[in-house]
GROMACS .gro file of C-alpha atoms in nm:
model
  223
    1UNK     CA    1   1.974  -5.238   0.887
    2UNK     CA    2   1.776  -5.437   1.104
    3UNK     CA    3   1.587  -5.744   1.096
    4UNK     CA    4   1.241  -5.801   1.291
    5UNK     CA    5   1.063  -6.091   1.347
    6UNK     CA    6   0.644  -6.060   1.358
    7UNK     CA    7   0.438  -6.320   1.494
    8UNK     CA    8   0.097  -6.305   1.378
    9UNK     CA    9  -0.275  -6.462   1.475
   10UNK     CA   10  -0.586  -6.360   1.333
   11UNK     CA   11  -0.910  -6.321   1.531
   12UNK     CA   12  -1.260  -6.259   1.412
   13UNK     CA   13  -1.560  -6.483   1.299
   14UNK     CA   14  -1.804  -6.490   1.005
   15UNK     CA   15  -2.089  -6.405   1.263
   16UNK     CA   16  -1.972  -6.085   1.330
   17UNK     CA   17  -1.830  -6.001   0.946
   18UNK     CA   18  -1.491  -5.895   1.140
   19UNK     CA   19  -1.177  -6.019   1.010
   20UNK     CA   20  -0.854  -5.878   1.251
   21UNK     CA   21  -0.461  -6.019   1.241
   22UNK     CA   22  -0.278  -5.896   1.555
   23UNK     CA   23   0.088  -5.910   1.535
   24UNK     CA   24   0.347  -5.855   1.834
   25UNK     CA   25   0.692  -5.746   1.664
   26UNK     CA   26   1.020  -5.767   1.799
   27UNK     CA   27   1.382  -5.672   1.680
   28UNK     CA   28   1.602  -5.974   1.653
   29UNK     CA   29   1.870  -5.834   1.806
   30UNK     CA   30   1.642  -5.798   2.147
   31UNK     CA   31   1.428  -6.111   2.077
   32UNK     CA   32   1.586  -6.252   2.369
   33UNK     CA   33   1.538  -5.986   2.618
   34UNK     CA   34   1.166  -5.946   2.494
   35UNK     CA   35   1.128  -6.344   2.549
   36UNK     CA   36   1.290  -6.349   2.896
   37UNK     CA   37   1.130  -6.067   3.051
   38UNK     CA   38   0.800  -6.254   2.920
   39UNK     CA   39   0.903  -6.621   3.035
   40UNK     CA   40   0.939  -6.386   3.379
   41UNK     CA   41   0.597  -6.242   3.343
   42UNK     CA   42   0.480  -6.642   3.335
   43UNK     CA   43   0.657  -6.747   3.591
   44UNK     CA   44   0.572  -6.460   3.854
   45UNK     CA   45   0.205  -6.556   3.757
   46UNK     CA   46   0.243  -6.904   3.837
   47UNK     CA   47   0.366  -6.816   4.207
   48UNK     CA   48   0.095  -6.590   4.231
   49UNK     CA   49  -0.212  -6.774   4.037
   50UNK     CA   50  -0.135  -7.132   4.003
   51UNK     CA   51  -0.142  -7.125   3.602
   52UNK     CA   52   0.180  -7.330   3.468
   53UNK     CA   53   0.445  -7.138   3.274
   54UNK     CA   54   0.378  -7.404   2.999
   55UNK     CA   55  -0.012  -7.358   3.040
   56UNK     CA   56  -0.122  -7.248   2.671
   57UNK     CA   57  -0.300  -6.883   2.748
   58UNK     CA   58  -0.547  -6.867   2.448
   59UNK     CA   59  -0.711  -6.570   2.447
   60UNK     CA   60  -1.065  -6.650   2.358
   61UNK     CA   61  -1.124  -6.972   2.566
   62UNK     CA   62  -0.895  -6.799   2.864
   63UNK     CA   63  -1.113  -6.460   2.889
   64UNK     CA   64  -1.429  -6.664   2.868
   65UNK     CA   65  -1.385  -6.834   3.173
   66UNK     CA   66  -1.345  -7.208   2.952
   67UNK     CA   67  -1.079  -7.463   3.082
   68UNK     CA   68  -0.904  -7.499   3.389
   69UNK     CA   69  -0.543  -7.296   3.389
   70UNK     CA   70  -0.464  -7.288   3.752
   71UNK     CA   71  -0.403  -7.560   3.979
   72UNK     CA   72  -0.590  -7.397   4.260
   73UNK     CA   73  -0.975  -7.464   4.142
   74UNK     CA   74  -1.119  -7.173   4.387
   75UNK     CA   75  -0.896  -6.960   4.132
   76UNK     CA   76  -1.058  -7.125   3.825
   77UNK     CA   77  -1.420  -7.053   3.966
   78UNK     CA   78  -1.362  -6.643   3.976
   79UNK     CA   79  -1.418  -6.541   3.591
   80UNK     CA   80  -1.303  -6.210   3.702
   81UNK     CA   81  -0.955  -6.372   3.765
   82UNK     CA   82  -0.906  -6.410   3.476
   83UNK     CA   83  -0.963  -6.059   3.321
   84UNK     CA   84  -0.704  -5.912   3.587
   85UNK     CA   85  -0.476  -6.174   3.359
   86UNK     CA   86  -0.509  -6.073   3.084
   87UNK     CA   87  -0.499  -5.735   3.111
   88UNK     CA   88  -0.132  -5.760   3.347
   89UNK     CA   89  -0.046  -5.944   3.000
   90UNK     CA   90  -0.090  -5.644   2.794
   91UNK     CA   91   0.117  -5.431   3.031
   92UNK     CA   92   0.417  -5.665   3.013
   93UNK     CA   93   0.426  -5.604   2.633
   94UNK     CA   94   0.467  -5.204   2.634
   95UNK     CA   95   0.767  -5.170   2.790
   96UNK     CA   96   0.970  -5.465   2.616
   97UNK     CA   97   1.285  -5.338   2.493
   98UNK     CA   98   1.258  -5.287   2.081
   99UNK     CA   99   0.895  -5.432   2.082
  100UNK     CA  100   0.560  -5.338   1.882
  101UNK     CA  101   0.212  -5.433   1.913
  102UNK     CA  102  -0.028  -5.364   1.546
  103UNK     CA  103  -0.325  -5.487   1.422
  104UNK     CA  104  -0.522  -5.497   1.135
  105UNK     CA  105  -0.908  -5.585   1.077
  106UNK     CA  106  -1.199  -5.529   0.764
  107UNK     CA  107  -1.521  -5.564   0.823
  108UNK     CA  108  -1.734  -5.806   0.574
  109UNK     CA  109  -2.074  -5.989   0.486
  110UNK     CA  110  -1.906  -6.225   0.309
  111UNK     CA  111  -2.024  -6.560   0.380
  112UNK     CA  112  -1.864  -6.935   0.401
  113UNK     CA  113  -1.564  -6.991   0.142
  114UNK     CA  114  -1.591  -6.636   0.001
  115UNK     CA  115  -1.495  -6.498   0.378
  116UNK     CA  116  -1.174  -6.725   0.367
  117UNK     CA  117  -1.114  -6.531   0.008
  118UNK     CA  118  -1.176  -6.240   0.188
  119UNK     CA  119  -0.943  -6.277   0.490
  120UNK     CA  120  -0.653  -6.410   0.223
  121UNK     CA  121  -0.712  -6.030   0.130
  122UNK     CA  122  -0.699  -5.864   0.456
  123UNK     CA  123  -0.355  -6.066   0.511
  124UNK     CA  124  -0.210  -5.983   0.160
  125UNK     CA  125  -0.282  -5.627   0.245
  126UNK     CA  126  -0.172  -5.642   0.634
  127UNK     CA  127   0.146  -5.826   0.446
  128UNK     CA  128   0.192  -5.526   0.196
  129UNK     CA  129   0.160  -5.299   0.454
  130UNK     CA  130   0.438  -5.429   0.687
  131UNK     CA  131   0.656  -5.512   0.398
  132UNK     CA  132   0.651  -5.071   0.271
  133UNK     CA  133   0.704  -5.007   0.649
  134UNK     CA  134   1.023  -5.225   0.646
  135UNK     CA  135   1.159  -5.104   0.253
  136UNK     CA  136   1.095  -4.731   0.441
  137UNK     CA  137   1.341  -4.789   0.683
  138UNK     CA  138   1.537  -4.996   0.497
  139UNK     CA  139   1.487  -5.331   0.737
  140UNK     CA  140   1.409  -5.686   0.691
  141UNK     CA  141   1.160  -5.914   0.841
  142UNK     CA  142   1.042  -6.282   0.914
  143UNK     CA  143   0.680  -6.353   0.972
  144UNK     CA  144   0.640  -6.622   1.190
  145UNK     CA  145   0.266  -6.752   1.209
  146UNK     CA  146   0.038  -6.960   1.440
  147UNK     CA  147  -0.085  -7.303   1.299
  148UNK     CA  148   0.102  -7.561   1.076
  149UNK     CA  149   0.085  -7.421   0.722
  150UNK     CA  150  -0.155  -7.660   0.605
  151UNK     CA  151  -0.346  -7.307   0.479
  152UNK     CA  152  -0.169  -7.221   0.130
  153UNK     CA  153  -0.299  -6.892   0.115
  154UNK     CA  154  -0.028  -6.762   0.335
  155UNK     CA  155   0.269  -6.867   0.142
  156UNK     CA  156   0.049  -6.776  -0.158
  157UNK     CA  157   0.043  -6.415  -0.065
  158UNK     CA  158   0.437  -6.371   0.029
  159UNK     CA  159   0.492  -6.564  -0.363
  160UNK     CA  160   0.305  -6.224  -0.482
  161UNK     CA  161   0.603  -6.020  -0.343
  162UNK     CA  162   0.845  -5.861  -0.585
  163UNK     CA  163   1.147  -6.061  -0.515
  164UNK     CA  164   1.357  -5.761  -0.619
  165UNK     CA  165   1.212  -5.525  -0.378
  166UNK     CA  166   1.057  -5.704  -0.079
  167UNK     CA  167   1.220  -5.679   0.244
  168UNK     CA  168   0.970  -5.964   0.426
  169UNK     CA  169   1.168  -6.272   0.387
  170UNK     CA  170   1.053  -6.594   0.310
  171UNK     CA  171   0.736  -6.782   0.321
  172UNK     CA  172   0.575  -6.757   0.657
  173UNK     CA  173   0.716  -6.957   0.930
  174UNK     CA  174   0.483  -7.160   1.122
  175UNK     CA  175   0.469  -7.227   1.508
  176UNK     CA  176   0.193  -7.406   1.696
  177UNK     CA  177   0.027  -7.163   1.972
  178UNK     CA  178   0.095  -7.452   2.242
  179UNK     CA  179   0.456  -7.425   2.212
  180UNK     CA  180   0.524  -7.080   2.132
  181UNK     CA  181   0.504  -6.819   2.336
  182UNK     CA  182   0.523  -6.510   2.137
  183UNK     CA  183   0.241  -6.666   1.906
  184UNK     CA  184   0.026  -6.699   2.215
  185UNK     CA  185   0.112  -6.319   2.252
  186UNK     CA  186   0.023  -6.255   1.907
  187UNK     CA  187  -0.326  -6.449   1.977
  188UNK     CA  188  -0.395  -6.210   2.272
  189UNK     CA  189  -0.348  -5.912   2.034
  190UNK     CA  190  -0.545  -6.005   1.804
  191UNK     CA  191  -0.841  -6.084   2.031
  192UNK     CA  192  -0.816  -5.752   2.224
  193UNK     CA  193  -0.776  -5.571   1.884
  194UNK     CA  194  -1.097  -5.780   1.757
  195UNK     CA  195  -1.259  -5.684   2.124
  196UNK     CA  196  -1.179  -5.323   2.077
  197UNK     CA  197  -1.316  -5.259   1.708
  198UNK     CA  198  -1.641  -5.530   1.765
  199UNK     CA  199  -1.709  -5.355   2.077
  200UNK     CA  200  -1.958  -5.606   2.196
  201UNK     CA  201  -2.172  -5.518   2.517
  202UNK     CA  202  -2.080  -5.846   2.656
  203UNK     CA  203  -1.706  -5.766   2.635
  204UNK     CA  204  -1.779  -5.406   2.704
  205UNK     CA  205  -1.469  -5.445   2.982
  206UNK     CA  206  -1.236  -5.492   2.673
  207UNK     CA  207  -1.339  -5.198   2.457
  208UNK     CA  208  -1.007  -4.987   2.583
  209UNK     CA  209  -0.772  -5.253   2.658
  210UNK     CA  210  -0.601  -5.183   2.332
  211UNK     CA  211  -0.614  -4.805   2.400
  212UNK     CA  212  -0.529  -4.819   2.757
  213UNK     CA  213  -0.228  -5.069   2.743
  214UNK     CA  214  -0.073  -5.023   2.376
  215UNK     CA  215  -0.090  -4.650   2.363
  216UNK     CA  216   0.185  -4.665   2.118
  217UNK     CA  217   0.031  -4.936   1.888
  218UNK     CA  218  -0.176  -4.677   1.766
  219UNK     CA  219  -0.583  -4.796   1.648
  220UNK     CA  220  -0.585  -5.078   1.485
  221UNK     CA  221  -0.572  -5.063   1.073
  222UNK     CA  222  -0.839  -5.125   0.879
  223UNK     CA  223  -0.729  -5.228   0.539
   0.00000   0.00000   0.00000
């Protein structure tokens, strides 16, 4: 029996009626191994780029060419830097020893507080989802989520749980993006995820990240 944890961070917008949760999942028993060859990954990119191991990468605002992440600013001017990034990020994540990569995403028209309503839904069913995969193989897990849990849905949705039968433990946890580095990996999941089902001609050099670097994430679910 094994226990994973799953940091999650949603992606999406009401503008584009996509709702998508990206979630980068790790055994416990290798969470430290996963971490360090990560914390490595940051630290051989600050040598090389200038961007500070501590230097939040969010994925929308660091794709899009907004802030400053390196110290060198002839680095900061080249948008394209930035891309080449991103993309070394998703090939760190393949290869870390018992990690996953998933995602999850609904399309929707719905419109102001009926599409919070409706991405409460696509979590409850992303939660349902991951809690059958764990009860399969007869593991446990811990969802640890980006923000501060001022959002009650969340802990709303793991309350629905049968108690006698659930095998996600807990509420959510919550970790701010700034300060955690697996949620910041979570947040560039769910963006590529959101990039690769939108497929938006001005992101058109994202369409196959997802494909291309998580082969065995498989497509993203749409629930």
């Amino acid at each position: 029996m094994a226990t994973r944890l799953f940091y999650l961070d949603d992606s999406g917008s009401v503008d584009t009626g996509l709702i998508v949760y990206g979630w980068f999942e790790t055994d416990i028993v290798h969470w430290s191994k996963a971490l360090r060859r990560w914390l490595d990954f940051r630290k051989k990119l600050y040598q090389e780029t200038g961007i500070p191991a501590d230097f939040e990468i969010h994925a929308t605002r660091f794709v899009n060419g907004r802030d400053r992440p390196s110290t060198d600013p002839k680095w900061n001017r080249f948008k394209g830097n930035r891309q080449v990034v991103a993309q070394e990020a998703l090939a760190v994540l393949a290869p870390m020893p018992g990690a996953r990569m998933g995602a999850a995403f609904r399309r929707t028209d719905k419109k102001g507080p009926a599409y919070s309503q409706e991405r409460a839904a696509v979590y409850e069913a992303t939660l349902r989802r991951l809690d059958r995969q764990l009860a399969a193989a007869g593991d446990h897990g811990i969802i640890v989520m980006d923000g501060d849990g001022s959002d009650p849905s969340y802990q709303r949705e793991h309350r629905k749980l049968k108690l006698a039968t659930r095998h996600i433990v807990e509420d959510p946890w919550f970790a701010a993006s700034d300060s955690n580095q697996p949620v910041q990996i979570a947040d560039l999941l769910a963006y590529t995820a959101y990039q690769s089902v939108l497929r938006h001609q001005g992101k058109r050099f994202m369409w196959d990240w997802w494909s291309q670097y998580l082969p065995s994430a498989g497509t993203p679910w749409e629930v």
